[in-house]
PDB file of C-alpha atoms in Angstrom:
ATOM      1  CA  MET A  22    -189.412 117.927-169.658  1.00 90.00           C
ATOM      2  CA  ILE A  23    -187.449 116.193-166.900  1.00 94.00           C
ATOM      3  CA  LYS A  24    -189.080 116.048-163.472  1.00 95.00           C
ATOM      4  CA  ILE A  25    -187.448 115.845-160.056  1.00 95.00           C
ATOM      5  CA  TYR A  26    -187.191 112.048-159.765  1.00 94.00           C
ATOM      6  CA  GLU A  27    -185.477 111.827-163.153  1.00 94.00           C
ATOM      7  CA  ILE A  28    -183.139 114.655-162.099  1.00 95.00           C
ATOM      8  CA  MET A  29    -182.299 112.638-158.981  1.00 94.00           C
ATOM      9  CA  ASP A  30    -181.334 109.724-161.270  1.00 90.00           C
ATOM     10  CA  LEU A  31    -178.877 112.009-163.087  1.00 90.00           C
ATOM     11  CA  LEU A  32    -177.411 113.926-160.115  1.00 91.00           C
ATOM     12  CA  PRO A  33    -176.153 112.646-156.752  1.00 89.00           C
ATOM     13  CA  HIS A  34    -177.393 115.763-154.892  1.00 91.00           C
ATOM     14  CA  ARG A  35    -180.275 115.602-152.429  1.00 93.00           C
ATOM     15  CA  PHE A  36    -182.207 118.071-150.284  1.00 91.00           C
ATOM     16  CA  PRO A  37    -181.216 120.606-149.151  1.00 92.00           C
ATOM     17  CA  PHE A  38    -178.488 120.759-151.787  1.00 95.00           C
ATOM     18  CA  LEU A  39    -180.397 119.676-154.889  1.00 97.00           C
ATOM     19  CA  LEU A  40    -180.948 123.051-156.543  1.00 98.00           C
ATOM     20  CA  VAL A  41    -182.766 122.089-159.762  1.00 98.00           C
ATOM     21  CA  ASP A  42    -186.509 121.463-159.516  1.00 98.00           C
ATOM     22  CA  ARG A  43    -187.275 120.739-163.162  1.00 98.00           C
ATOM     23  CA  VAL A  44    -185.686 120.708-166.592  1.00 98.00           C
ATOM     24  CA  GLU A  45    -187.942 122.424-169.089  1.00 98.00           C
ATOM     25  CA  GLU A  46    -186.014 121.720-172.260  1.00 98.00           C
ATOM     26  CA  VAL A  47    -182.968 119.954-173.658  1.00 98.00           C
ATOM     27  CA  SER A  48    -182.088 120.416-177.318  1.00 98.00           C
ATOM     28  CA  GLU A  49    -182.172 117.326-179.527  1.00 97.00           C
ATOM     29  CA  ASP A  50    -178.430 117.612-180.154  1.00 97.00           C
ATOM     30  CA  LEU A  51    -177.792 117.773-176.364  1.00 96.00           C
ATOM     31  CA  THR A  52    -176.015 121.138-176.527  1.00 98.00           C
ATOM     32  CA  THR A  53    -178.467 123.340-174.582  1.00 98.00           C
ATOM     33  CA  ILE A  54    -180.569 122.980-171.467  1.00 98.00           C
ATOM     34  CA  THR A  55    -183.126 125.129-169.649  1.00 98.00           C
ATOM     35  CA  ALA A  56    -184.035 124.321-166.047  1.00 98.00           C
ATOM     36  CA  TYR A  57    -185.417 126.124-163.012  1.00 98.00           C
ATOM     37  CA  LYS A  58    -185.392 126.298-159.259  1.00 98.00           C
ATOM     38  CA  ASN A  59    -188.293 127.687-157.253  1.00 98.00           C
ATOM     39  CA  VAL A  60    -186.715 129.740-154.475  1.00 98.00           C
ATOM     40  CA  THR A  61    -188.737 129.445-151.256  1.00 97.00           C
ATOM     41  CA  ALA A  62    -188.540 131.329-147.967  1.00 95.00           C
ATOM     42  CA  ASN A  63    -188.228 128.151-145.896  1.00 94.00           C
ATOM     43  CA  GLU A  64    -184.836 127.137-147.356  1.00 95.00           C
ATOM     44  CA  PRO A  65    -182.119 126.781-144.688  1.00 94.00           C
ATOM     45  CA  GLN A  66    -179.737 129.416-146.106  1.00 95.00           C
ATOM     46  CA  PHE A  67    -182.257 132.193-145.481  1.00 94.00           C
ATOM     47  CA  THR A  68    -182.076 131.869-141.692  1.00 92.00           C
ATOM     48  CA  GLY A  69    -178.620 133.439-141.797  1.00 94.00           C
ATOM     49  CA  HIS A  70    -178.319 135.088-145.222  1.00 93.00           C
ATOM     50  CA  PHE A  71    -179.595 137.605-144.198  1.00 93.00           C
ATOM     51  CA  PRO A  72    -182.048 137.734-141.247  1.00 90.00           C
ATOM     52  CA  GLY A  73    -184.762 140.233-142.103  1.00 92.00           C
ATOM     53  CA  ALA A  74    -183.524 140.612-145.702  1.00 95.00           C
ATOM     54  CA  PRO A  75    -183.190 137.099-147.213  1.00 96.00           C
ATOM     55  CA  VAL A  76    -181.032 136.877-150.347  1.00 97.00           C
ATOM     56  CA  MET A  77    -179.990 133.677-152.149  1.00 97.00           C
ATOM     57  CA  PRO A  78    -176.199 133.381-151.781  1.00 97.00           C
ATOM     58  CA  GLY A  79    -174.236 133.804-155.005  1.00 97.00           C
ATOM     59  CA  VAL A  80    -172.429 130.514-154.452  1.00 97.00           C
ATOM     60  CA  LEU A  81    -175.794 128.713-154.482  1.00 98.00           C
ATOM     61  CA  ILE A  82    -176.777 130.459-157.717  1.00 98.00           C
ATOM     62  CA  ILE A  83    -173.506 129.228-159.237  1.00 98.00           C
ATOM     63  CA  GLU A  84    -174.154 125.746-157.801  1.00 97.00           C
ATOM     64  CA  ALA A  85    -177.645 125.679-159.366  1.00 98.00           C
ATOM     65  CA  MET A  86    -176.074 126.615-162.703  1.00 98.00           C
ATOM     66  CA  ALA A  87    -173.414 123.902-162.255  1.00 97.00           C
ATOM     67  CA  GLN A  88    -176.050 121.283-161.438  1.00 96.00           C
ATOM     68  CA  THR A  89    -177.971 122.280-164.569  1.00 97.00           C
ATOM     69  CA  CYS A  90    -174.833 121.798-166.659  1.00 96.00           C
ATOM     70  CA  GLY A  91    -174.153 118.525-164.807  1.00 94.00           C
ATOM     71  CA  ILE A  92    -177.535 117.223-165.941  1.00 94.00           C
ATOM     72  CA  LEU A  93    -176.662 118.091-169.544  1.00 95.00           C
ATOM     73  CA  ALA A  94    -173.226 116.483-169.163  1.00 93.00           C
ATOM     74  CA  MET A  95    -174.803 113.279-167.837  1.00 91.00           C
ATOM     75  CA  MET A  96    -177.298 113.203-170.701  1.00 92.00           C
ATOM     76  CA  ARG A  97    -174.446 113.615-173.190  1.00 92.00           C
ATOM     77  CA  LEU A  98    -172.738 110.496-171.779  1.00 87.00           C
ATOM     78  CA  GLY A  99    -175.368 108.136-173.045  1.00 75.00           C
ATOM     79  CA  GLU A 100    -177.346 105.550-171.146  1.00 75.00           C
ATOM     80  CA  GLU A 101    -174.607 102.938-170.726  1.00 70.00           C
ATOM     81  CA  ALA A 102    -172.041 105.381-169.299  1.00 69.00           C
ATOM     82  CA  ARG A 103    -174.670 106.820-166.908  1.00 69.00           C
ATOM     83  CA  LYS A 104    -174.937 103.393-165.283  1.00 72.00           C
ATOM     84  CA  ASP A 105    -171.356 103.767-163.966  1.00 73.00           C
ATOM     85  CA  LYS A 106    -172.090 104.682-160.348  1.00 75.00           C
ATOM     86  CA  ASP A 107    -168.350 104.734-159.506  1.00 78.00           C
ATOM     87  CA  SER A 108    -167.874 108.120-161.217  1.00 82.00           C
ATOM     88  CA  LEU A 109    -169.293 111.593-160.662  1.00 84.00           C
ATOM     89  CA  TYR A 110    -169.102 114.962-162.328  1.00 85.00           C
ATOM     90  CA  TYR A 111    -167.291 117.345-160.013  1.00 88.00           C
ATOM     91  CA  PHE A 112    -167.452 121.116-160.285  1.00 90.00           C
ATOM     92  CA  ALA A 113    -163.964 121.856-161.615  1.00 93.00           C
ATOM     93  CA  GLY A 114    -163.808 125.547-162.408  1.00 95.00           C
ATOM     94  CA  ILE A 115    -165.482 128.848-163.012  1.00 97.00           C
ATOM     95  CA  ASP A 116    -164.465 131.738-165.227  1.00 97.00           C
ATOM     96  CA  LYS A 117    -165.956 135.134-165.980  1.00 97.00           C
ATOM     97  CA  ALA A 118    -168.615 134.942-163.252  1.00 97.00           C
ATOM     98  CA  ARG A 119    -170.688 138.106-162.935  1.00 98.00           C
ATOM     99  CA  PHE A 120    -173.678 138.846-160.724  1.00 98.00           C
ATOM    100  CA  LYS A 121    -176.233 141.391-161.926  1.00 98.00           C
ATOM    101  CA  ARG A 122    -179.042 141.306-159.333  1.00 97.00           C
ATOM    102  CA  VAL A 123    -180.183 139.522-156.184  1.00 97.00           C
ATOM    103  CA  VAL A 124    -182.451 136.474-155.995  1.00 98.00           C
ATOM    104  CA  LEU A 125    -185.194 136.572-153.357  1.00 98.00           C
ATOM    105  CA  PRO A 126    -187.615 134.052-151.865  1.00 97.00           C
ATOM    106  CA  GLY A 127    -190.557 133.680-154.234  1.00 98.00           C
ATOM    107  CA  ASP A 128    -188.391 134.026-157.357  1.00 98.00           C
ATOM    108  CA  ARG A 129    -188.136 131.356-160.041  1.00 98.00           C
ATOM    109  CA  LEU A 130    -184.473 131.062-160.955  1.00 98.00           C
ATOM    110  CA  VAL A 131    -184.156 129.949-164.584  1.00 98.00           C
ATOM    111  CA  MET A 132    -180.830 128.451-165.622  1.00 98.00           C
ATOM    112  CA  LYS A 133    -179.713 128.045-169.222  1.00 98.00           C
ATOM    113  CA  GLY A 134    -176.613 126.084-170.128  1.00 98.00           C
ATOM    114  CA  HIS A 135    -174.814 125.697-173.420  1.00 98.00           C
ATOM    115  CA  TYR A 136    -172.224 122.983-174.034  1.00 97.00           C
ATOM    116  CA  LEU A 137    -168.975 124.364-175.458  1.00 97.00           C
ATOM    117  CA  LYS A 138    -166.504 121.459-175.569  1.00 97.00           C
ATOM    118  CA  ASP A 139    -164.986 118.592-173.652  1.00 92.00           C
ATOM    119  CA  ARG A 140    -161.507 117.171-173.371  1.00 93.00           C
ATOM    120  CA  LEU A 141    -160.123 114.387-171.158  1.00 88.00           C
ATOM    121  CA  GLY A 142    -163.352 114.078-169.194  1.00 85.00           C
ATOM    122  CA  ILE A 143    -163.684 117.828-168.571  1.00 92.00           C
ATOM    123  CA  GLY A 144    -166.665 119.681-170.035  1.00 94.00           C
ATOM    124  CA  TRP A 145    -166.968 123.443-170.553  1.00 97.00           C
ATOM    125  CA  PHE A 146    -170.333 125.199-170.471  1.00 98.00           C
ATOM    126  CA  GLU A 147    -171.605 128.751-170.820  1.00 98.00           C
ATOM    127  CA  CYS A 148    -174.365 129.271-168.317  1.00 98.00           C
ATOM    128  CA  GLU A 149    -176.666 132.045-167.191  1.00 98.00           C
ATOM    129  CA  ALA A 150    -179.371 132.428-164.594  1.00 98.00           C
ATOM    130  CA  SER A 151    -182.287 134.835-164.738  1.00 98.00           C
ATOM    131  CA  VAL A 152    -185.446 135.809-162.875  1.00 98.00           C
ATOM    132  CA  ASP A 153    -188.444 137.107-164.822  1.00 98.00           C
ATOM    133  CA  GLY A 154    -186.253 137.458-167.913  1.00 98.00           C
ATOM    134  CA  ASN A 155    -183.697 139.621-166.072  1.00 98.00           C
ATOM    135  CA  LEU A 156    -180.109 138.358-166.012  1.00 98.00           C
ATOM    136  CA  VAL A 157    -178.956 137.425-162.505  1.00 98.00           C
ATOM    137  CA  CYS A 158    -175.634 135.717-163.171  1.00 98.00           C
ATOM    138  CA  LYS A 159    -173.516 134.420-166.019  1.00 98.00           C
ATOM    139  CA  ALA A 160    -170.337 132.350-166.048  1.00 98.00           C
ATOM    140  CA  THR A 161    -168.286 129.769-167.877  1.00 98.00           C
ATOM    141  CA  LEU A 162    -168.285 126.540-165.860  1.00 98.00           C
ATOM    142  CA  MET A 163    -166.175 123.393-166.018  1.00 96.00           C
ATOM    143  CA  CYS A 164    -167.076 119.946-164.722  1.00 93.00           C
ATOM    144  CA  ALA A 165    -164.800 116.916-164.590  1.00 90.00           C
ATOM    145  CA  ARG A 166    -165.913 113.285-164.643  1.00 86.00           C
ATOM    146  CA  ARG A 167    -163.779 111.379-162.166  1.00 87.00           C
ATOM    147  CA  LYS A 168    -163.904 108.234-160.108  1.00 83.00           C
ATOM    148  CA  ILE A 169    -165.432 108.754-156.659  1.00 84.00           C
ATOM    149  CA  HIS A 170    -162.796 109.554-154.003  1.00 75.00           C
ATOM    150  CA  GLU A 171    -160.020 109.677-156.599  1.00 61.00           C
TER     151      GLU A 171
END
């Protein structure tokens, strides 16, 4: 289990844009990850999306999935490479994204990522998000490790 302060060591994101609350499991071979985000009514996006009928924006669901895969990518680097604070993983692409249901305040959004491959500093991941075992979103995501401001 990886708690929030350890997540903050792996990701550069901070409130209100850190969208992973806890990692529940990472496989020993570092190919799969399960994490979650507790969706709460007091999050800033709900004041405008939508007043009177709050729904988590799809782009934030995708971002939560990308952050989950970013954690796995960082863990795959190894401890020495993680110390390089001059590089970040950037969200580089998305394929086959599909949304199946809405996410509401009070839901626990569970993200599962599976490492597919990497080449030239770009990693590919299959990822899905669910609430109460019901699929919310699935997509193939890419992240690229690059120097900051390159």
